[in-house]
Coordinates of C-alpha atoms in Angstrom, one line a residue:
X1 CA -60.1 -19.9 -28.3
X2 CA -63.5 -21.3 -27.4
X3 CA -63.4 -24.9 -26.3
X4 CA -65.9 -27.6 -27.3
X5 CA -67.8 -27.1 -23.9
X6 CA -68.2 -23.4 -24.6
X7 CA -65.5 -22.2 -22.3
X8 CA -62.8 -19.7 -23.2
X9 CA -59.9 -20.5 -20.8
X10 CA -57.8 -17.5 -19.7
X11 CA -54.1 -18.1 -20.4
X12 CA -51.5 -17.1 -17.9
X13 CA -48.0 -15.8 -18.5
X14 CA -45.8 -16.2 -15.4
X15 CA -43.4 -13.3 -14.8
X16 CA -42.0 -14.5 -11.4
X17 CA -38.4 -15.0 -12.7
X18 CA -38.1 -11.7 -14.5
X19 CA -40.6 -8.9 -13.8
X20 CA -41.6 -10.2 -10.4
X21 CA -38.1 -10.2 -9.0
X22 CA -37.1 -7.1 -10.9
X23 CA -40.0 -5.1 -9.3
X24 CA -39.4 -6.3 -5.8
X25 CA -35.8 -7.2 -5.3
X26 CA -34.0 -5.1 -7.9
X27 CA -33.4 -8.1 -10.2
X28 CA -31.0 -9.8 -7.8
X29 CA -32.3 -13.4 -8.0
X30 CA -29.5 -15.7 -9.0
X31 CA -29.8 -18.5 -11.6
X32 CA -29.2 -21.1 -9.0
X33 CA -32.3 -20.1 -7.2
X34 CA -34.3 -20.1 -10.4
X35 CA -33.3 -23.7 -11.2
X36 CA -34.5 -24.8 -7.8
X37 CA -38.2 -24.2 -8.8
X38 CA -38.1 -24.0 -12.6
X39 CA -38.7 -27.8 -13.2
X40 CA -41.9 -27.7 -11.1
X41 CA -43.1 -24.5 -12.7
X42 CA -42.7 -26.2 -16.1
X43 CA -45.4 -28.7 -15.0
X44 CA -48.0 -26.0 -14.1
X45 CA -49.2 -25.3 -17.6
X46 CA -48.5 -21.6 -18.1
X47 CA -49.0 -20.1 -21.5
X48 CA -45.4 -18.8 -21.2
X49 CA -42.8 -17.8 -18.7
X50 CA -41.0 -14.5 -18.8
X51 CA -37.5 -15.3 -17.7
X52 CA -35.2 -12.9 -19.5
X53 CA -34.8 -9.4 -20.8
X54 CA -35.5 -6.2 -19.0
X55 CA -32.9 -5.6 -16.3
X56 CA -31.9 -9.2 -16.0
X57 CA -29.0 -8.9 -18.5
X58 CA -27.4 -5.8 -17.0
X59 CA -27.8 -6.9 -13.4
X60 CA -26.3 -10.4 -14.1
X61 CA -23.0 -9.0 -15.4
X62 CA -22.7 -6.0 -13.0
X63 CA -23.8 -7.4 -9.7
X64 CA -24.2 -11.2 -9.9
X65 CA -21.1 -12.1 -12.0
X66 CA -23.3 -14.4 -14.1
X67 CA -23.5 -14.9 -17.8
X68 CA -27.1 -14.0 -18.9
X69 CA -26.7 -16.1 -22.0
X70 CA -25.9 -19.1 -19.9
X71 CA -28.9 -18.5 -17.6
X72 CA -31.1 -18.6 -20.7
X73 CA -29.6 -21.9 -21.9
X74 CA -29.9 -23.5 -18.5
X75 CA -33.6 -22.4 -18.1
X76 CA -34.4 -23.7 -21.6
X77 CA -33.2 -27.1 -20.7
X78 CA -35.2 -27.1 -17.4
X79 CA -38.4 -25.7 -19.0
X80 CA -38.9 -27.8 -22.2
X81 CA -42.7 -27.7 -22.1
X82 CA -43.2 -24.0 -21.5
X83 CA -42.5 -21.3 -24.1
X84 CA -39.9 -18.9 -22.8
X85 CA -40.5 -15.2 -23.1
X86 CA -38.3 -12.1 -22.8
X87 CA -38.9 -8.3 -22.6
X88 CA -37.1 -6.3 -25.3
X89 CA -36.9 -2.5 -25.3
X90 CA -37.1 -2.3 -29.1
X91 CA -34.0 -0.5 -30.5
X92 CA -32.7 -0.3 -26.9
X93 CA -32.6 -4.1 -26.6
X94 CA -31.8 -4.7 -22.9
X95 CA -29.7 -1.6 -22.6
X96 CA -30.3 2.1 -22.1
X97 CA -29.6 3.7 -25.5
X98 CA -30.4 2.9 -29.1
X99 CA -28.1 0.4 -30.7
X100 CA -27.3 0.0 -34.4
X101 CA -29.4 -2.3 -36.5
X102 CA -26.7 -4.9 -36.8
X103 CA -26.5 -5.2 -33.0
X104 CA -30.3 -5.6 -32.8
X105 CA -30.4 -8.2 -35.6
X106 CA -27.6 -10.3 -34.1
X107 CA -28.9 -10.0 -30.5
X108 CA -32.4 -11.3 -31.6
X109 CA -30.8 -14.1 -33.6
X110 CA -28.8 -15.3 -30.6
X111 CA -31.7 -14.9 -28.2
X112 CA -33.8 -17.2 -30.4
X113 CA -31.1 -19.7 -30.8
X114 CA -30.4 -19.8 -27.1
X115 CA -34.0 -20.3 -26.0
X116 CA -36.5 -17.4 -26.4
X117 CA -39.8 -18.2 -28.1
X118 CA -41.9 -15.1 -27.5
X119 CA -40.4 -11.6 -27.8
X120 CA -42.4 -8.9 -26.0
X121 CA -41.2 -5.7 -27.7
X122 CA -42.0 -2.2 -26.7
X123 CA -40.8 1.3 -27.3
X124 CA -40.7 3.7 -24.4
X125 CA -42.3 6.5 -26.4
X126 CA -44.7 4.2 -28.4
X127 CA -42.8 5.3 -31.5
X128 CA -43.2 2.3 -33.8
X129 CA -40.2 3.3 -35.9
X130 CA -38.1 2.1 -33.0
X131 CA -39.3 -1.5 -33.2
X132 CA -39.3 -2.0 -37.0
X133 CA -35.9 -3.7 -37.1
X134 CA -36.8 -5.9 -34.1
X135 CA -40.0 -7.1 -35.7
X136 CA -38.3 -8.0 -38.9
X137 CA -35.5 -9.9 -37.1
X138 CA -37.9 -11.8 -34.9
X139 CA -39.9 -12.9 -37.9
X140 CA -36.7 -14.1 -39.6
X141 CA -35.8 -16.1 -36.5
X142 CA -39.2 -17.8 -36.5
X143 CA -40.1 -16.2 -33.1
X144 CA -43.4 -14.8 -31.9
X145 CA -43.5 -11.0 -32.0
X146 CA -45.7 -9.7 -29.2
X147 CA -45.8 -5.9 -29.7
X148 CA -46.8 -3.5 -26.8
X149 CA -48.7 -0.4 -26.4
X150 CA -47.3 1.3 -23.3
X151 CA -50.2 2.5 -21.1
X152 CA -49.9 6.0 -19.7
X153 CA -52.1 8.9 -18.5
X154 CA -52.0 12.6 -18.1
X155 CA -54.8 12.6 -15.5
X156 CA -56.3 10.1 -13.1
X157 CA -58.2 8.2 -15.8
X158 CA -57.9 7.4 -19.5
X159 CA -58.8 10.3 -21.7
X160 CA -57.7 13.9 -22.5
X161 CA -55.8 15.2 -25.5
X162 CA -53.1 12.5 -25.5
X163 CA -53.8 9.1 -23.9
X164 CA -57.4 8.5 -24.9
X165 CA -59.1 5.5 -26.3
X166 CA -58.5 6.5 -29.9
X167 CA -54.8 6.8 -29.2
X168 CA -54.5 3.2 -27.9
X169 CA -56.7 1.6 -30.5
X170 CA -54.9 3.3 -33.4
X171 CA -51.5 2.3 -31.9
X172 CA -52.6 -1.3 -31.6
X173 CA -53.8 -1.4 -35.2
X174 CA -50.5 0.0 -36.4
X175 CA -48.7 -2.7 -34.5
X176 CA -50.9 -5.4 -35.9
X177 CA -50.3 -4.2 -39.4
X178 CA -46.6 -4.3 -38.7
X179 CA -46.9 -8.1 -38.2
X180 CA -47.6 -8.5 -34.5
X181 CA -48.5 -12.1 -33.6
X182 CA -50.1 -10.7 -30.4
X183 CA -50.6 -7.3 -28.8
X184 CA -49.9 -6.5 -25.1
X185 CA -51.3 -3.6 -23.1
X186 CA -48.2 -2.8 -21.0
X187 CA -49.4 -1.0 -17.9
X188 CA -46.0 -0.8 -16.2
X189 CA -47.1 1.4 -13.3
X190 CA -50.5 0.0 -12.4
X191 CA -52.4 3.0 -13.7
X192 CA -55.1 1.2 -15.7
X193 CA -58.3 1.6 -13.8
X194 CA -60.8 -1.3 -13.8
X195 CA -63.5 0.5 -15.8
X196 CA -60.9 1.8 -18.3
X197 CA -59.6 -1.7 -18.7
X198 CA -63.0 -3.0 -19.6
X199 CA -63.5 -0.1 -22.1
X200 CA -60.0 -0.5 -23.6
X201 CA -60.0 -4.3 -23.9
X202 CA -63.6 -4.3 -25.3
X203 CA -62.6 -1.8 -28.0
X204 CA -59.3 -3.6 -28.9
X205 CA -61.0 -7.0 -29.1
X206 CA -63.4 -5.6 -31.7
X207 CA -60.5 -4.3 -33.8
X208 CA -57.8 -6.9 -33.5
X209 CA -57.4 -10.3 -35.2
X210 CA -54.5 -11.4 -33.0
X211 CA -54.6 -12.4 -29.2
X212 CA -54.6 -9.6 -26.6
X213 CA -52.6 -9.7 -23.4
X214 CA -52.6 -7.6 -20.3
X215 CA -49.5 -6.7 -18.2
X216 CA -50.2 -4.6 -15.1
X217 CA -48.7 -4.0 -11.6
X218 CA -50.1 -3.9 -8.1
X219 CA -48.5 -0.5 -7.3
X220 CA -51.8 1.4 -7.0
X221 CA -53.8 -1.4 -5.5
X222 CA -56.1 -1.7 -8.6
X223 CA -54.4 -4.7 -10.4
X224 CA -56.7 -7.5 -9.3
X225 CA -59.8 -5.4 -10.1
X226 CA -58.3 -4.4 -13.4
X227 CA -57.5 -7.9 -14.3
X228 CA -61.0 -9.1 -13.5
X229 CA -62.6 -6.4 -15.7
X230 CA -60.2 -7.1 -18.5
X231 CA -61.0 -10.8 -18.3
X232 CA -64.8 -10.0 -18.4
X233 CA -64.1 -7.9 -21.5
X234 CA -62.4 -10.9 -23.2
X235 CA -58.6 -10.4 -22.8
X236 CA -56.9 -13.6 -23.9
X237 CA -53.8 -13.7 -21.7
X238 CA -52.9 -12.1 -18.3
X239 CA -49.5 -11.7 -16.7
X240 CA -49.2 -12.9 -13.1
X241 CA -46.5 -13.9 -10.6
X242 CA -46.3 -16.5 -7.8
X243 CA -47.5 -14.8 -4.6
X244 CA -44.1 -14.2 -2.9
X245 CA -43.0 -12.2 -5.9
X246 CA -46.4 -10.6 -6.7
X247 CA -48.4 -7.5 -5.7
X248 CA -46.8 -4.4 -4.2
X249 CA -45.0 -2.9 -7.2
X250 CA -45.0 -6.3 -9.0
X251 CA -47.6 -8.2 -11.1
X252 CA -50.9 -9.5 -9.7
X253 CA -50.7 -12.9 -7.9
X254 CA -51.8 -15.9 -9.9
X255 CA -53.4 -17.8 -7.0
X256 CA -56.5 -15.6 -6.4
X257 CA -57.2 -15.4 -10.2
X258 CA -57.0 -19.2 -10.5
X259 CA -59.4 -19.5 -7.5
X260 CA -61.9 -16.9 -8.7
X261 CA -62.1 -18.3 -12.2
X262 CA -62.3 -22.0 -11.1
X263 CA -65.4 -23.6 -12.6
X264 CA -66.3 -20.5 -14.6
X265 CA -66.2 -19.8 -18.3
X266 CA -62.7 -18.5 -18.1
X267 CA -61.3 -21.2 -15.9
X268 CA -57.5 -21.2 -16.3
X269 CA -57.2 -25.0 -15.9
X270 CA -54.2 -24.5 -13.5
X271 CA -54.0 -26.5 -10.3
X272 CA -54.1 -24.2 -7.2
X273 CA -52.5 -26.8 -5.0
X274 CA -49.4 -27.0 -7.2
X275 CA -49.1 -23.2 -7.1
X276 CA -49.3 -23.2 -3.3
X277 CA -46.5 -25.7 -3.1
X278 CA -44.3 -23.5 -5.2
X279 CA -45.3 -20.5 -3.0
X280 CA -44.3 -22.4 0.2
X281 CA -40.9 -23.4 -1.3
X282 CA -40.1 -19.8 -2.4
X283 CA -41.2 -18.4 1.0
X284 CA -39.0 -20.8 3.0
X285 CA -36.0 -21.3 0.7
X286 CA -35.5 -18.6 -1.8
X287 CA -37.1 -15.3 -0.6
X288 CA -35.2 -15.1 2.7
X289 CA -32.0 -14.6 0.8
X290 CA -33.2 -11.4 -0.7
X291 CA -34.9 -9.6 2.1
X292 CA -32.4 -6.7 2.1
X293 CA -33.8 -5.6 -1.3
X294 CA -37.4 -5.3 -0.2
X295 CA -38.4 -1.7 0.3
X296 CA -39.6 -0.8 3.8
X297 CA -40.1 3.0 3.3
X298 CA -43.8 2.6 3.8
X299 CA -46.0 0.5 6.0
X300 CA -48.6 0.2 3.3
X301 CA -48.2 -2.6 0.7
X302 CA -49.5 -0.3 -2.1
X303 CA -48.4 3.2 -3.2
X304 CA -51.5 5.2 -4.0
X305 CA -49.1 8.1 -4.9
X306 CA -48.3 6.2 -8.1
X307 CA -51.6 7.7 -9.5
X308 CA -49.7 11.0 -9.5
X309 CA -46.0 10.2 -9.9
X310 CA -46.6 7.2 -12.2
X311 CA -43.3 5.4 -11.4
X312 CA -43.4 1.8 -12.7
X313 CA -42.6 -1.1 -10.4
X314 CA -39.1 -1.8 -11.8
X315 CA -38.2 1.8 -11.4
X316 CA -39.3 2.2 -7.8
X317 CA -36.9 -0.4 -6.4
X318 CA -33.9 1.0 -8.3
X319 CA -34.8 4.7 -7.5
X320 CA -35.0 3.9 -3.8
X321 CA -31.7 2.0 -3.9
X322 CA -30.0 4.9 -5.7
X323 CA -31.4 7.5 -3.2
X324 CA -30.3 5.3 -0.3
X325 CA -26.8 5.2 -1.7
X326 CA -26.9 9.1 -1.9
X327 CA -28.3 9.4 1.6
X328 CA -31.3 11.2 0.1
X329 CA -34.2 9.0 1.1
X330 CA -35.6 11.9 3.2
X331 CA -36.2 13.8 -0.1
X332 CA -38.3 11.0 -1.6
X333 CA -41.6 12.9 -1.4
X334 CA -40.0 15.9 -3.1
X335 CA -38.8 13.6 -5.9
X336 CA -42.3 12.1 -6.3
X337 CA -43.7 15.7 -6.6
X338 CA -41.1 16.7 -9.1
X339 CA -41.5 13.7 -11.4
X340 CA -44.9 14.8 -13.0
X341 CA -43.4 18.3 -13.6
X342 CA -40.3 16.8 -15.4
X343 CA -42.6 14.4 -17.4
X344 CA -44.7 17.3 -18.5
X345 CA -41.6 19.2 -19.6
X346 CA -40.5 16.3 -21.7
X347 CA -43.8 15.8 -23.6
X348 CA -45.5 13.2 -21.3
X349 CA -43.4 10.1 -22.2
X350 CA -44.7 6.8 -20.8
X351 CA -42.6 6.0 -17.7
X352 CA -40.9 2.8 -18.7
X353 CA -37.2 1.9 -19.2
X354 CA -35.3 3.9 -20.3
X355 CA -37.6 7.0 -20.1
X356 CA -38.5 6.2 -16.5
X357 CA -34.8 6.4 -15.6
X358 CA -34.4 9.6 -17.6
X359 CA -37.3 11.3 -15.9
X360 CA -36.6 9.8 -12.5
X361 CA -32.9 10.7 -12.3
X362 CA -33.6 14.2 -13.6
X363 CA -36.3 14.7 -11.0
X364 CA -33.8 13.6 -8.3
X365 CA -31.2 16.0 -9.6
X366 CA -33.7 18.8 -9.8
X367 CA -34.6 18.2 -6.1
X368 CA -31.0 18.0 -4.9
X369 CA -29.3 20.6 -7.1
X370 CA -32.0 22.9 -8.5
X371 CA -34.2 22.5 -11.6
X372 CA -32.1 21.6 -14.6
X373 CA -28.9 22.8 -12.9
X374 CA -27.4 19.4 -13.4
X375 CA -28.3 17.5 -16.6
X376 CA -27.7 13.9 -17.6
X377 CA -26.3 13.0 -21.1
X378 CA -29.4 10.7 -21.5
X379 CA -31.7 13.7 -21.0
X380 CA -29.7 15.6 -23.7
X381 CA -30.0 12.6 -26.0
X382 CA -33.7 12.5 -25.4
X383 CA -34.3 16.2 -26.1
X384 CA -32.2 15.9 -29.2
X385 CA -34.5 13.2 -30.6
X386 CA -32.2 10.2 -30.2
X387 CA -34.9 8.2 -28.4
X388 CA -37.7 9.0 -30.9
X389 CA -40.8 11.2 -31.0
X390 CA -42.5 11.9 -27.6
X391 CA -46.3 11.8 -27.4
X392 CA -46.4 15.6 -27.0
X393 CA -43.8 18.3 -27.9
X394 CA -41.0 18.9 -25.4
X395 CA -41.2 22.3 -23.6
X396 CA -39.2 24.5 -25.9
X397 CA -37.5 26.5 -23.1
X398 CA -36.5 23.3 -21.3
X399 CA -35.2 21.9 -24.6
X400 CA -33.0 24.9 -25.2
X401 CA -31.7 24.7 -21.6
X402 CA -30.9 21.0 -21.9
X403 CA -29.2 21.3 -25.4
X404 CA -27.3 24.5 -24.6
X405 CA -24.0 22.7 -24.2
X406 CA -24.8 19.5 -26.1
X407 CA -22.0 18.5 -28.4
X408 CA -24.2 16.9 -31.1
X409 CA -26.1 20.0 -31.8
X410 CA -28.9 22.3 -30.6
X411 CA -31.5 21.5 -33.3
X412 CA -33.4 18.3 -32.6
X413 CA -33.5 15.5 -35.2
X414 CA -36.7 14.1 -36.5
X415 CA -35.6 10.9 -38.4
X416 CA -35.7 7.4 -37.1
X417 CA -33.0 7.5 -34.4
X418 CA -31.3 4.3 -35.5
X419 CA -30.8 5.7 -39.0
X420 CA -28.2 8.0 -37.5
X421 CA -26.1 5.1 -36.0
X422 CA -23.2 3.4 -37.7
X423 CA -22.8 -0.4 -37.5
X424 CA -21.3 -1.5 -34.2
X425 CA -20.6 -5.3 -34.3
X426 CA -17.3 -5.1 -36.2
X427 CA -15.8 -2.6 -33.7
X428 CA -17.1 -4.7 -30.8
X429 CA -15.3 -7.8 -32.2
X430 CA -12.1 -5.8 -32.7
X431 CA -12.3 -4.5 -29.1
X432 CA -12.6 -8.1 -27.8
X433 CA -9.6 -9.5 -29.7
X434 CA -7.6 -11.6 -27.3
X435 CA -10.5 -12.0 -24.9
X436 CA -13.3 -13.7 -26.9
X437 CA -14.9 -13.8 -30.4
X438 CA -18.0 -15.7 -29.2
X439 CA -20.9 -13.7 -30.7
X440 CA -22.7 -13.7 -27.4
X441 CA -19.7 -12.2 -25.6
X442 CA -19.3 -9.6 -28.4
X443 CA -23.0 -8.7 -27.9
X444 CA -22.4 -8.3 -24.2
X445 CA -19.6 -5.9 -24.8
X446 CA -21.6 -4.0 -27.5
X447 CA -24.5 -3.5 -25.1
X448 CA -22.3 -2.5 -22.1
X449 CA -18.8 -1.5 -23.2
X450 CA -17.7 -0.7 -19.6
X451 CA -19.4 -3.2 -17.3
X452 CA -19.5 -5.8 -20.1
X453 CA -15.8 -5.6 -20.6
X454 CA -15.2 -5.9 -16.9
X455 CA -17.4 -8.9 -16.7
X456 CA -15.8 -10.7 -19.7
X457 CA -12.3 -10.2 -18.2
X458 CA -13.5 -11.8 -15.0
X459 CA -15.2 -14.6 -17.0
X460 CA -12.0 -15.4 -18.8
X461 CA -9.9 -14.9 -15.7
X462 CA -8.0 -11.9 -17.2
X463 CA -8.4 -9.9 -14.0

């Protein structure tokens, strides 16, 4: 929006408490540490704060013994002036498979009631059929539906037969027509080059009637340049994090952007000194608790190899942790080399949860055990069509190999995946009889029947 003095302030979404910590410390930040700084962050004047969704739900119950619903309620009380935002994986919600429509609808209703204002929704394959139910539910809850186009490449720059300018513009128009309140370019691996950002944002701004937001990562080292070119092209909102939880594989740091735009047409209006005070507190009080999760596999703070392997920030930390547990860190470069091959086999899916996990784990297995000698159930589901339609066809020979022993069939399905699912909420309620009938607890179980049940038994002191 243009102000009376002719300026068009850039809006900032802070992602420190969700994407920042997910990318750098495997989502291990506890609610208690968030509450230490949340009240001061509420005074900054952010457009919104991303505090929930993504991996925060899963990690809270599996590793932190915390109730993610309670975290949301606590933060809502501490952040009354700033809209709260979450990342939603479409029909996957905050899990790793597609859930039935009744679970999606109830989850979004509860998320809205407990504090979420802006729902950032994406599908890992950019298959809009997988976000239809989410959009309808968000609208019914009175929430803001921000719909994403996941940014990906088949080469070093935008273009080629799949991920070209027409692809992104057409996808964004489809999302706007579906009822998007805003559109987000979701560059989860930091692949968006500065010149491509200018071209893409300029084209989208000409076509869209709703605000446009940019989400990118510092993995490749291009993030700050990319943000600046996107700002010059007229992007409305940019994702950033406070410096201690920014850059590397996380989002760009807010402080340099505020400083660069100060006094200019796109001046954010944020106070740099207030941000620096928050940085200091995090550095001295919060960050030291999580040093063990910071990756030290490279001396460099950026990973230029991401331009080839295209692993998103949130995936890198978890992949390294998994390989460390398997004593396989010495095979990391081989996994990086194998990832593009697996991705090509699978029809060039964008690498974002859950497809990043599917591709990443299969690449690891291919390196350790031989190509497609050991196959995950998730990969079988993917090749069968249960995640949706990939941007390009799956390699037919690989597909036959993967589905050879698949129990659900050998001929892939082409319908909307969720249409194949039976309602799940009633069965989840029945499974939790004697433990809890709180709808939020039922949803926790529905999303994670194993780890969710274990957590709920601990929560109610049944184990």
